[in-house]
């Protein structure tokens, strides 16, 4: 409800001021003033629009200087060895989904990111039985198709032979 004010404060309205204006060149202005020698001007303040944005921006003061930082106690510095440097080196993040800068990333680095090379691949025994049963089913289907094709071939040959016999009988009857 903060966005909707419950009331708008009315500014104290000042009474309008009336000014009598007489131009210095009355004769020259007679054409433009519709013949009048004087004018009465009403002067009043324009009402302020409540929805108008503020004209001046409120500037923040610069912040005070901060209090001095708390001193951190360190042990005396030691020389860093190459081994320590290597231990502290953090490898860059490699993602298989995003490569914003377009770097060419070697496959071994990509494989190392998700740990695929670390896992031992295990194949279930049921996979072997499944593949074997599929192979046997395919072989049986092939044999069935071959038998069916052979039967169709024999049937067609017998039909052909029967037709030829019929034609031979008809030809014999025509000749006789």
N, C-alpha and C. Protein backbone atom coordinates (compact mmCIF):
# COMPACT_ATOMS: atom_id res chain seq x y z
N UNK A 1 0.83 -1.20 0.00
CA UNK A 1 0.00 0.00 0.00
C UNK A 1 0.87 1.25 0.00
N UNK A 2 2.19 1.07 0.05
CA UNK A 2 3.06 2.24 0.07
C UNK A 2 3.03 2.96 -1.27
N UNK A 3 2.69 2.24 -2.35
CA UNK A 3 2.68 2.85 -3.67
C UNK A 3 1.46 3.78 -3.85
N UNK A 4 0.40 3.53 -3.07
CA UNK A 4 -0.79 4.36 -3.18
C UNK A 4 -0.93 5.23 -1.94
N UNK A 5 -0.67 6.50 -2.06
CA UNK A 5 -0.85 7.35 -0.87
C UNK A 5 -2.34 7.49 -0.54
N UNK A 6 -2.63 7.54 0.76
CA UNK A 6 -4.03 7.63 1.18
C UNK A 6 -4.58 9.05 0.97
N UNK A 7 -3.71 10.02 1.03
CA UNK A 7 -4.17 11.39 0.78
C UNK A 7 -3.02 12.20 0.17
N UNK A 8 -3.38 13.23 -0.54
CA UNK A 8 -2.39 14.14 -1.13
C UNK A 8 -2.52 15.47 -0.42
N UNK A 9 -1.38 15.93 0.09
CA UNK A 9 -1.43 17.18 0.84
C UNK A 9 -1.71 18.34 -0.11
N UNK A 10 -2.65 19.16 0.27
CA UNK A 10 -2.97 20.32 -0.56
C UNK A 10 -2.03 21.46 -0.19
N UNK A 11 -1.45 22.03 -1.23
CA UNK A 11 -0.55 23.15 -0.95
C UNK A 11 -1.41 24.39 -0.67
N UNK A 12 -0.85 25.25 0.15
CA UNK A 12 -1.59 26.47 0.45
C UNK A 12 -1.64 27.33 -0.81
N UNK A 13 -2.86 27.49 -1.30
CA UNK A 13 -3.04 28.22 -2.55
C UNK A 13 -2.94 29.72 -2.26
N UNK A 14 -2.11 30.35 -3.06
CA UNK A 14 -1.99 31.80 -2.94
C UNK A 14 -3.02 32.44 -3.85
N UNK A 15 -3.52 33.53 -3.43
CA UNK A 15 -4.52 34.25 -4.23
C UNK A 15 -3.86 34.79 -5.49
N UNK A 16 -4.57 34.81 -6.60
CA UNK A 16 -3.98 35.36 -7.82
C UNK A 16 -3.77 36.87 -7.71
N UNK A 17 -2.75 37.37 -8.42
CA UNK A 17 -2.42 38.80 -8.41
C UNK A 17 -2.85 39.37 -9.77
N UNK A 18 -3.54 40.49 -9.72
CA UNK A 18 -3.97 41.15 -10.96
C UNK A 18 -3.06 42.34 -11.21
N UNK A 19 -2.53 42.42 -12.43
CA UNK A 19 -1.61 43.50 -12.81
C UNK A 19 -2.22 44.26 -13.98
N UNK A 20 -2.17 45.60 -13.87
CA UNK A 20 -2.64 46.43 -14.98
C UNK A 20 -1.43 46.74 -15.85
N UNK A 21 -1.55 46.40 -17.15
CA UNK A 21 -0.42 46.55 -18.08
C UNK A 21 -0.78 47.55 -19.15
N UNK A 22 0.10 48.56 -19.27
CA UNK A 22 -0.06 49.56 -20.32
C UNK A 22 1.18 49.51 -21.19
N UNK A 23 1.05 49.16 -22.47
CA UNK A 23 2.24 49.10 -23.33
C UNK A 23 2.81 50.49 -23.58
N UNK A 24 4.13 50.54 -23.80
CA UNK A 24 4.79 51.84 -24.00
C UNK A 24 4.44 52.41 -25.37
N UNK A 25 4.25 51.58 -26.35
CA UNK A 25 3.87 52.06 -27.67
C UNK A 25 2.40 51.72 -27.89
N UNK A 26 1.53 52.51 -27.35
CA UNK A 26 0.09 52.25 -27.42
C UNK A 26 -0.43 52.37 -28.84
N UNK A 27 0.13 53.32 -29.61
CA UNK A 27 -0.37 53.52 -30.98
C UNK A 27 0.00 52.34 -31.87
N UNK A 28 1.25 51.84 -31.73
CA UNK A 28 1.69 50.74 -32.60
C UNK A 28 0.97 49.44 -32.23
N UNK A 29 0.68 49.27 -30.94
CA UNK A 29 0.03 48.04 -30.49
C UNK A 29 -1.49 48.08 -30.64
N UNK A 30 -2.04 49.19 -31.11
CA UNK A 30 -3.49 49.30 -31.23
C UNK A 30 -4.04 48.25 -32.20
N UNK A 31 -3.23 47.93 -33.21
CA UNK A 31 -3.69 46.92 -34.16
C UNK A 31 -3.74 45.54 -33.50
N UNK A 32 -2.74 45.25 -32.69
CA UNK A 32 -2.61 43.92 -32.12
C UNK A 32 -3.43 43.73 -30.85
N UNK A 33 -3.73 44.75 -30.15
CA UNK A 33 -4.43 44.63 -28.88
C UNK A 33 -5.94 44.74 -29.03
N UNK A 34 -6.40 44.56 -30.25
CA UNK A 34 -7.83 44.69 -30.57
C UNK A 34 -8.39 46.03 -30.10
N UNK A 35 -7.55 47.05 -30.23
CA UNK A 35 -7.98 48.41 -29.92
C UNK A 35 -7.87 48.79 -28.45
N UNK A 36 -7.46 47.92 -27.55
CA UNK A 36 -7.41 48.24 -26.12
C UNK A 36 -6.10 48.94 -25.80
N UNK A 37 -6.16 49.93 -24.89
CA UNK A 37 -4.96 50.65 -24.49
C UNK A 37 -4.29 50.00 -23.30
N UNK A 38 -5.06 49.32 -22.50
CA UNK A 38 -4.52 48.64 -21.31
C UNK A 38 -5.03 47.20 -21.26
N UNK A 39 -4.28 46.38 -20.51
CA UNK A 39 -4.71 45.00 -20.30
C UNK A 39 -4.58 44.70 -18.82
N UNK A 40 -5.46 43.84 -18.32
CA UNK A 40 -5.34 43.36 -16.94
C UNK A 40 -4.88 41.91 -17.03
N UNK A 41 -3.76 41.62 -16.36
CA UNK A 41 -3.17 40.29 -16.41
C UNK A 41 -3.37 39.63 -15.06
N UNK A 42 -3.85 38.40 -15.11
CA UNK A 42 -4.05 37.62 -13.88
C UNK A 42 -2.82 36.72 -13.73
N UNK A 43 -2.10 36.84 -12.61
CA UNK A 43 -0.87 36.09 -12.36
C UNK A 43 -1.10 35.18 -11.16
N UNK A 44 -0.96 33.85 -11.40
CA UNK A 44 -1.12 32.91 -10.29
C UNK A 44 -0.14 31.75 -10.48
N UNK A 45 0.13 31.03 -9.36
CA UNK A 45 1.08 29.92 -9.41
C UNK A 45 0.44 28.71 -10.07
N UNK A 46 1.24 28.00 -10.87
CA UNK A 46 0.76 26.79 -11.54
C UNK A 46 0.63 25.69 -10.50
N UNK A 47 -0.47 24.91 -10.50
CA UNK A 47 -0.57 23.81 -9.52
C UNK A 47 0.46 22.72 -9.83
N UNK A 48 0.99 22.12 -8.75
CA UNK A 48 2.04 21.10 -8.92
C UNK A 48 1.38 19.74 -9.16
N UNK A 49 1.88 19.03 -10.17
CA UNK A 49 1.37 17.70 -10.50
C UNK A 49 1.95 16.70 -9.49
N UNK A 50 1.12 15.96 -8.75
CA UNK A 50 1.67 15.03 -7.76
C UNK A 50 2.39 13.83 -8.38
N UNK A 51 2.14 13.53 -9.65
CA UNK A 51 2.78 12.38 -10.30
C UNK A 51 4.07 12.77 -11.03
N UNK A 52 4.41 14.04 -11.02
CA UNK A 52 5.62 14.48 -11.72
C UNK A 52 6.86 14.01 -10.95
N UNK A 53 7.86 13.48 -11.67
CA UNK A 53 9.08 13.04 -10.96
C UNK A 53 9.82 14.22 -10.35
N UNK A 54 10.65 13.94 -9.34
CA UNK A 54 11.36 15.05 -8.70
C UNK A 54 12.32 15.74 -9.68
N UNK A 55 12.44 17.07 -9.53
CA UNK A 55 13.29 17.83 -10.45
C UNK A 55 14.76 17.71 -10.09
N UNK A 56 15.06 17.56 -8.82
CA UNK A 56 16.45 17.50 -8.38
C UNK A 56 16.74 16.15 -7.75
N UNK A 57 17.89 15.62 -8.06
CA UNK A 57 18.27 14.31 -7.54
C UNK A 57 18.95 14.50 -6.18
N UNK A 58 18.57 13.64 -5.24
CA UNK A 58 19.17 13.71 -3.91
C UNK A 58 20.52 13.01 -3.99
N UNK A 59 21.58 13.75 -3.68
CA UNK A 59 22.92 13.17 -3.75
C UNK A 59 23.33 12.67 -2.37
N UNK A 60 23.96 11.51 -2.35
CA UNK A 60 24.46 10.98 -1.08
C UNK A 60 25.79 11.63 -0.76
N UNK A 61 26.01 11.81 0.51
CA UNK A 61 27.30 12.34 0.94
C UNK A 61 28.35 11.24 0.80
N UNK A 62 29.59 11.63 0.52
CA UNK A 62 30.62 10.59 0.44
C UNK A 62 30.81 9.93 1.81
N UNK A 63 31.09 8.61 1.81
CA UNK A 63 31.21 7.92 3.10
C UNK A 63 32.43 8.38 3.90
N UNK A 64 32.31 8.22 5.21
CA UNK A 64 33.43 8.59 6.08
C UNK A 64 34.58 7.65 5.82
N UNK A 65 35.79 8.08 6.11
CA UNK A 65 36.91 7.14 5.95
C UNK A 65 36.75 5.99 6.94
N UNK A 66 37.03 4.75 6.51
CA UNK A 66 36.81 3.61 7.39
C UNK A 66 37.81 3.58 8.54
N UNK A 67 37.40 2.83 9.55
CA UNK A 67 38.32 2.69 10.68
C UNK A 67 39.50 1.83 10.22
N UNK A 68 40.66 2.00 10.84
CA UNK A 68 41.81 1.22 10.38
C UNK A 68 41.55 -0.28 10.54
N UNK A 69 42.02 -1.10 9.58
CA UNK A 69 41.75 -2.53 9.65
C UNK A 69 42.45 -3.20 10.83
N UNK A 70 41.85 -4.30 11.25
CA UNK A 70 42.41 -5.04 12.38
C UNK A 70 43.69 -5.73 11.91
N UNK A 71 44.77 -5.58 12.66
CA UNK A 71 46.01 -6.23 12.22
C UNK A 71 45.90 -7.75 12.30
N UNK A 72 46.42 -8.43 11.27
CA UNK A 72 46.41 -9.89 11.23
C UNK A 72 47.81 -10.36 11.57
N UNK A 73 47.87 -11.25 12.56
CA UNK A 73 49.18 -11.75 12.98
C UNK A 73 49.57 -12.92 12.09
N UNK A 74 50.72 -12.85 11.46
CA UNK A 74 51.22 -13.90 10.59
C UNK A 74 52.48 -14.51 11.20
N UNK A 75 52.66 -15.77 10.84
CA UNK A 75 53.94 -16.37 11.20
C UNK A 75 54.98 -15.84 10.22
N UNK A 76 56.24 -15.91 10.54
CA UNK A 76 57.24 -15.36 9.63
C UNK A 76 57.19 -16.08 8.28
N UNK A 77 57.38 -15.35 7.18
CA UNK A 77 57.27 -15.96 5.86
C UNK A 77 58.35 -17.01 5.61
N UNK A 78 57.96 -18.06 4.85
CA UNK A 78 58.91 -19.12 4.51
C UNK A 78 59.09 -19.14 3.00
N UNK A 79 60.20 -19.68 2.57
CA UNK A 79 60.45 -19.84 1.14
C UNK A 79 59.53 -20.96 0.61
N UNK A 80 58.91 -20.73 -0.55
CA UNK A 80 58.00 -21.73 -1.13
C UNK A 80 58.81 -22.62 -2.07
N UNK A 81 58.68 -23.92 -1.84
CA UNK A 81 59.38 -24.86 -2.72
C UNK A 81 58.52 -25.15 -3.95
N UNK A 82 59.13 -25.76 -4.95
CA UNK A 82 58.41 -26.10 -6.19
C UNK A 82 57.30 -27.10 -5.89
N UNK A 83 57.57 -28.01 -4.98
CA UNK A 83 56.57 -29.03 -4.62
C UNK A 83 55.35 -28.37 -3.98
N UNK A 84 55.60 -27.40 -3.07
CA UNK A 84 54.49 -26.66 -2.45
C UNK A 84 53.68 -25.91 -3.50
N UNK A 85 54.40 -25.30 -4.45
CA UNK A 85 53.71 -24.57 -5.53
C UNK A 85 52.81 -25.51 -6.32
N UNK A 86 53.31 -26.69 -6.64
CA UNK A 86 52.52 -27.66 -7.41
C UNK A 86 51.30 -28.14 -6.60
N UNK A 87 51.48 -28.29 -5.29
CA UNK A 87 50.37 -28.73 -4.44
C UNK A 87 49.27 -27.67 -4.36
N UNK A 88 49.67 -26.40 -4.39
CA UNK A 88 48.69 -25.32 -4.28
C UNK A 88 48.05 -24.96 -5.63
N UNK A 89 48.57 -25.51 -6.71
CA UNK A 89 48.03 -25.18 -8.04
C UNK A 89 46.66 -25.84 -8.21
N UNK A 90 45.65 -25.04 -8.53
CA UNK A 90 44.29 -25.53 -8.71
C UNK A 90 44.03 -25.62 -10.21
N UNK A 91 43.63 -26.79 -10.70
CA UNK A 91 43.38 -26.90 -12.15
C UNK A 91 42.15 -26.09 -12.54
N UNK A 92 42.14 -25.56 -13.77
CA UNK A 92 40.98 -24.77 -14.20
C UNK A 92 39.75 -25.65 -14.35
N UNK A 93 38.61 -25.02 -14.17
CA UNK A 93 37.34 -25.76 -14.29
C UNK A 93 37.05 -26.04 -15.75
N UNK A 94 36.79 -27.30 -16.06
CA UNK A 94 36.47 -27.70 -17.43
C UNK A 94 35.06 -28.27 -17.42
N UNK A 95 34.22 -27.70 -18.27
CA UNK A 95 32.83 -28.15 -18.33
C UNK A 95 32.57 -28.83 -19.66
N UNK A 96 31.75 -29.88 -19.63
CA UNK A 96 31.36 -30.53 -20.88
C UNK A 96 30.18 -29.83 -21.52
N UNK A 97 29.53 -28.90 -20.82
CA UNK A 97 28.36 -28.22 -21.33
C UNK A 97 28.69 -26.84 -21.91
N UNK A 98 29.52 -26.08 -21.20
CA UNK A 98 29.80 -24.72 -21.65
C UNK A 98 31.30 -24.54 -21.89
N UNK A 99 31.62 -23.85 -22.97
CA UNK A 99 33.00 -23.48 -23.26
C UNK A 99 32.93 -22.09 -23.85
N UNK A 100 32.68 -21.11 -22.98
CA UNK A 100 32.39 -19.75 -23.41
C UNK A 100 33.53 -19.15 -24.22
N UNK A 101 34.76 -19.36 -23.76
CA UNK A 101 35.90 -18.74 -24.44
C UNK A 101 36.38 -19.56 -25.64
N UNK A 102 35.80 -20.74 -25.84
CA UNK A 102 36.10 -21.53 -27.02
C UNK A 102 37.46 -22.20 -27.01
N UNK A 103 37.95 -22.53 -25.83
CA UNK A 103 39.25 -23.20 -25.76
C UNK A 103 39.16 -24.62 -26.30
N UNK A 104 40.26 -25.09 -26.87
CA UNK A 104 40.34 -26.49 -27.28
C UNK A 104 40.83 -27.27 -26.09
N UNK A 105 39.99 -28.18 -25.59
CA UNK A 105 40.31 -28.92 -24.36
C UNK A 105 40.61 -30.37 -24.74
N UNK A 106 41.78 -30.88 -24.35
CA UNK A 106 42.12 -32.26 -24.70
C UNK A 106 41.12 -33.26 -24.12
N UNK A 107 40.98 -34.40 -24.80
CA UNK A 107 39.99 -35.39 -24.38
C UNK A 107 40.28 -35.97 -23.01
N UNK A 108 41.58 -36.15 -22.70
CA UNK A 108 41.89 -36.73 -21.38
C UNK A 108 41.46 -35.79 -20.26
N UNK A 109 41.53 -34.47 -20.50
CA UNK A 109 41.07 -33.50 -19.48
C UNK A 109 39.55 -33.55 -19.36
N UNK A 110 38.87 -33.68 -20.49
CA UNK A 110 37.41 -33.78 -20.45
C UNK A 110 36.97 -35.05 -19.73
N UNK A 111 37.67 -36.16 -20.00
CA UNK A 111 37.33 -37.43 -19.35
C UNK A 111 37.58 -37.34 -17.85
N UNK A 112 38.62 -36.59 -17.45
CA UNK A 112 38.94 -36.48 -16.03
C UNK A 112 37.92 -35.66 -15.27
N UNK A 113 37.19 -34.77 -15.98
CA UNK A 113 36.24 -33.89 -15.27
C UNK A 113 35.10 -34.67 -14.64
N UNK A 114 34.54 -35.64 -15.37
CA UNK A 114 33.40 -36.35 -14.81
C UNK A 114 33.78 -37.71 -14.23
N UNK A 115 35.06 -38.04 -14.25
CA UNK A 115 35.52 -39.27 -13.59
C UNK A 115 35.18 -40.54 -14.33
N UNK A 116 34.98 -40.45 -15.66
CA UNK A 116 34.66 -41.65 -16.42
C UNK A 116 35.83 -42.64 -16.45
N UNK A 117 37.04 -42.11 -16.50
CA UNK A 117 38.21 -42.99 -16.57
C UNK A 117 38.49 -43.68 -15.25
N UNK A 118 37.97 -43.13 -14.15
CA UNK A 118 38.25 -43.70 -12.83
C UNK A 118 37.36 -44.91 -12.53
N UNK A 119 36.22 -44.99 -13.19
CA UNK A 119 35.27 -46.08 -12.89
C UNK A 119 35.68 -47.35 -13.62
N UNK A 120 35.45 -48.48 -12.97
CA UNK A 120 35.66 -49.79 -13.60
C UNK A 120 34.36 -50.17 -14.30
N UNK A 121 34.43 -50.49 -15.56
CA UNK A 121 33.22 -50.82 -16.31
C UNK A 121 32.80 -52.25 -15.97
N UNK A 122 31.58 -52.43 -15.53
CA UNK A 122 31.06 -53.75 -15.19
C UNK A 122 29.90 -54.07 -16.11
N UNK A 123 29.98 -55.23 -16.76
CA UNK A 123 28.90 -55.65 -17.63
C UNK A 123 28.15 -56.76 -16.91
N UNK A 124 26.86 -56.64 -16.84
CA UNK A 124 26.02 -57.60 -16.14
C UNK A 124 25.97 -58.91 -16.94
N UNK A 125 25.89 -60.04 -16.22
CA UNK A 125 25.81 -61.35 -16.88
C UNK A 125 24.53 -61.48 -17.71
N UNK A 126 23.49 -60.80 -17.27
CA UNK A 126 22.22 -60.88 -18.00
C UNK A 126 22.33 -60.27 -19.39
N UNK A 127 23.29 -59.33 -19.56
CA UNK A 127 23.48 -58.74 -20.88
C UNK A 127 23.94 -59.79 -21.88
N UNK A 128 24.83 -60.67 -21.45
CA UNK A 128 25.32 -61.74 -22.33
C UNK A 128 24.18 -62.69 -22.68
N UNK A 129 23.37 -63.05 -21.70
CA UNK A 129 22.25 -63.97 -21.99
C UNK A 129 21.23 -63.31 -22.91
N UNK A 130 21.01 -62.00 -22.71
CA UNK A 130 20.08 -61.27 -23.57
C UNK A 130 20.59 -61.26 -25.01
N UNK A 131 21.87 -60.90 -25.20
CA UNK A 131 22.40 -60.83 -26.56
C UNK A 131 22.39 -62.22 -27.22
N UNK A 132 22.67 -63.28 -26.44
CA UNK A 132 22.66 -64.63 -26.99
C UNK A 132 21.25 -65.04 -27.40
N UNK A 133 20.27 -64.74 -26.56
CA UNK A 133 18.89 -65.09 -26.88
C UNK A 133 18.39 -64.31 -28.10
N UNK A 134 18.82 -63.04 -28.22
CA UNK A 134 18.45 -62.25 -29.40
C UNK A 134 19.05 -62.86 -30.67
N UNK A 135 20.29 -63.32 -30.57
CA UNK A 135 20.97 -63.93 -31.71
C UNK A 135 20.23 -65.21 -32.15
N UNK A 136 19.86 -66.03 -31.17
CA UNK A 136 19.14 -67.28 -31.47
C UNK A 136 17.78 -66.98 -32.09
N UNK A 137 17.08 -65.99 -31.55
CA UNK A 137 15.76 -65.62 -32.08
C UNK A 137 15.89 -65.12 -33.51
N UNK A 138 16.94 -64.34 -33.79
CA UNK A 138 17.16 -63.84 -35.16
C UNK A 138 17.44 -65.01 -36.11
N UNK A 139 18.27 -65.96 -35.68
CA UNK A 139 18.62 -67.12 -36.51
C UNK A 139 17.36 -67.94 -36.81
N UNK A 140 16.52 -68.17 -35.79
CA UNK A 140 15.28 -68.92 -35.99
C UNK A 140 14.34 -68.20 -36.96
N UNK A 141 14.28 -66.86 -36.83
CA UNK A 141 13.42 -66.08 -37.72
C UNK A 141 13.91 -66.21 -39.16
N UNK A 142 15.23 -66.15 -39.35
CA UNK A 142 15.80 -66.30 -40.70
C UNK A 142 15.45 -67.67 -41.29
N UNK A 143 15.57 -68.71 -40.47
CA UNK A 143 15.25 -70.06 -40.95
C UNK A 143 13.78 -70.16 -41.34
N UNK A 144 12.92 -69.59 -40.50
CA UNK A 144 11.48 -69.62 -40.80
C UNK A 144 11.20 -68.91 -42.12
N UNK A 145 11.86 -67.79 -42.34
CA UNK A 145 11.64 -67.03 -43.57
C UNK A 145 12.12 -67.85 -44.77
N UNK A 146 13.29 -68.49 -44.62
CA UNK A 146 13.81 -69.33 -45.72
C UNK A 146 12.83 -70.47 -46.04
N UNK A 147 12.30 -71.14 -45.01
CA UNK A 147 11.36 -72.25 -45.22
C UNK A 147 10.11 -71.74 -45.92
N UNK A 148 9.60 -70.60 -45.45
CA UNK A 148 8.39 -70.03 -46.05
C UNK A 148 8.64 -69.68 -47.52
N UNK A 149 9.83 -69.09 -47.81
CA UNK A 149 10.16 -68.73 -49.20
C UNK A 149 10.25 -69.99 -50.07
N UNK A 150 10.86 -71.04 -49.52
CA UNK A 150 10.98 -72.30 -50.27
C UNK A 150 9.60 -72.90 -50.57
N UNK A 151 8.71 -72.86 -49.57
CA UNK A 151 7.35 -73.38 -49.76
C UNK A 151 6.62 -72.57 -50.83
N UNK A 152 6.76 -71.26 -50.79
CA UNK A 152 6.10 -70.40 -51.78
C UNK A 152 6.65 -70.71 -53.17
N UNK A 153 7.96 -70.93 -53.26
CA UNK A 153 8.59 -71.23 -54.54
C UNK A 153 8.04 -72.56 -55.09
N UNK A 154 7.98 -73.57 -54.22
CA UNK A 154 7.45 -74.88 -54.64
C UNK A 154 5.99 -74.77 -55.08
N UNK A 155 5.21 -73.98 -54.31
CA UNK A 155 3.80 -73.80 -54.64
C UNK A 155 3.64 -73.14 -56.00
N UNK A 156 4.46 -72.12 -56.25
CA UNK A 156 4.40 -71.42 -57.54
C UNK A 156 4.80 -72.35 -58.68
N UNK A 157 5.83 -73.17 -58.44
CA UNK A 157 6.26 -74.11 -59.48
C UNK A 157 5.16 -75.14 -59.78
N UNK A 158 4.52 -75.61 -58.73
CA UNK A 158 3.45 -76.61 -58.94
C UNK A 158 2.28 -75.98 -59.69
N UNK A 159 1.94 -74.71 -59.34
CA UNK A 159 0.86 -74.01 -60.05
C UNK A 159 1.23 -73.82 -61.51
N UNK A 160 2.48 -73.50 -61.76
CA UNK A 160 2.96 -73.27 -63.13
C UNK A 160 2.89 -74.58 -63.92
N UNK A 161 3.32 -75.64 -63.28
CA UNK A 161 3.29 -76.96 -63.95
C UNK A 161 1.85 -77.37 -64.25
N UNK A 162 0.94 -77.09 -63.31
CA UNK A 162 -0.47 -77.43 -63.48
C UNK A 162 -1.06 -76.65 -64.66
N UNK A 163 -0.74 -75.36 -64.74
CA UNK A 163 -1.23 -74.53 -65.84
C UNK A 163 -0.71 -75.06 -67.18
N UNK A 164 0.59 -75.41 -67.22
CA UNK A 164 1.18 -75.93 -68.46
C UNK A 164 0.46 -77.21 -68.88
N UNK A 165 0.16 -78.06 -67.91
CA UNK A 165 -0.54 -79.32 -68.21
C UNK A 165 -1.92 -79.03 -68.80
N UNK A 166 -2.61 -78.04 -68.21
CA UNK A 166 -3.92 -77.66 -68.72
C UNK A 166 -3.80 -77.16 -70.15
N UNK A 167 -2.82 -76.29 -70.37
CA UNK A 167 -2.63 -75.75 -71.73
C UNK A 167 -2.28 -76.87 -72.72
N UNK A 168 -1.48 -77.85 -72.29
CA UNK A 168 -1.10 -78.97 -73.16
C UNK A 168 -2.34 -79.80 -73.53
N UNK A 169 -3.23 -80.03 -72.51
CA UNK A 169 -4.46 -80.79 -72.77
C UNK A 169 -5.35 -80.04 -73.76
N UNK A 170 -5.48 -78.71 -73.55
CA UNK A 170 -6.30 -77.92 -74.45
C UNK A 170 -5.72 -77.97 -75.87
N UNK A 171 -4.39 -77.86 -75.97
CA UNK A 171 -3.74 -77.89 -77.29
C UNK A 171 -3.95 -79.24 -77.95
N UNK A 172 -3.92 -80.35 -77.20
CA UNK A 172 -4.13 -81.69 -77.75
C UNK A 172 -5.56 -81.83 -78.28
N UNK A 173 -6.53 -81.27 -77.52
CA UNK A 173 -7.93 -81.34 -77.93
C UNK A 173 -8.15 -80.54 -79.21
N UNK A 174 -7.47 -79.38 -79.30
CA UNK A 174 -7.62 -78.54 -80.49
C UNK A 174 -7.02 -79.25 -81.70
N UNK A 175 -5.89 -79.90 -81.54
CA UNK A 175 -5.22 -80.59 -82.64
C UNK A 175 -6.06 -81.82 -83.07
N UNK A 176 -6.64 -82.47 -82.10
CA UNK A 176 -7.35 -83.72 -82.44
C UNK A 176 -8.67 -83.50 -83.09
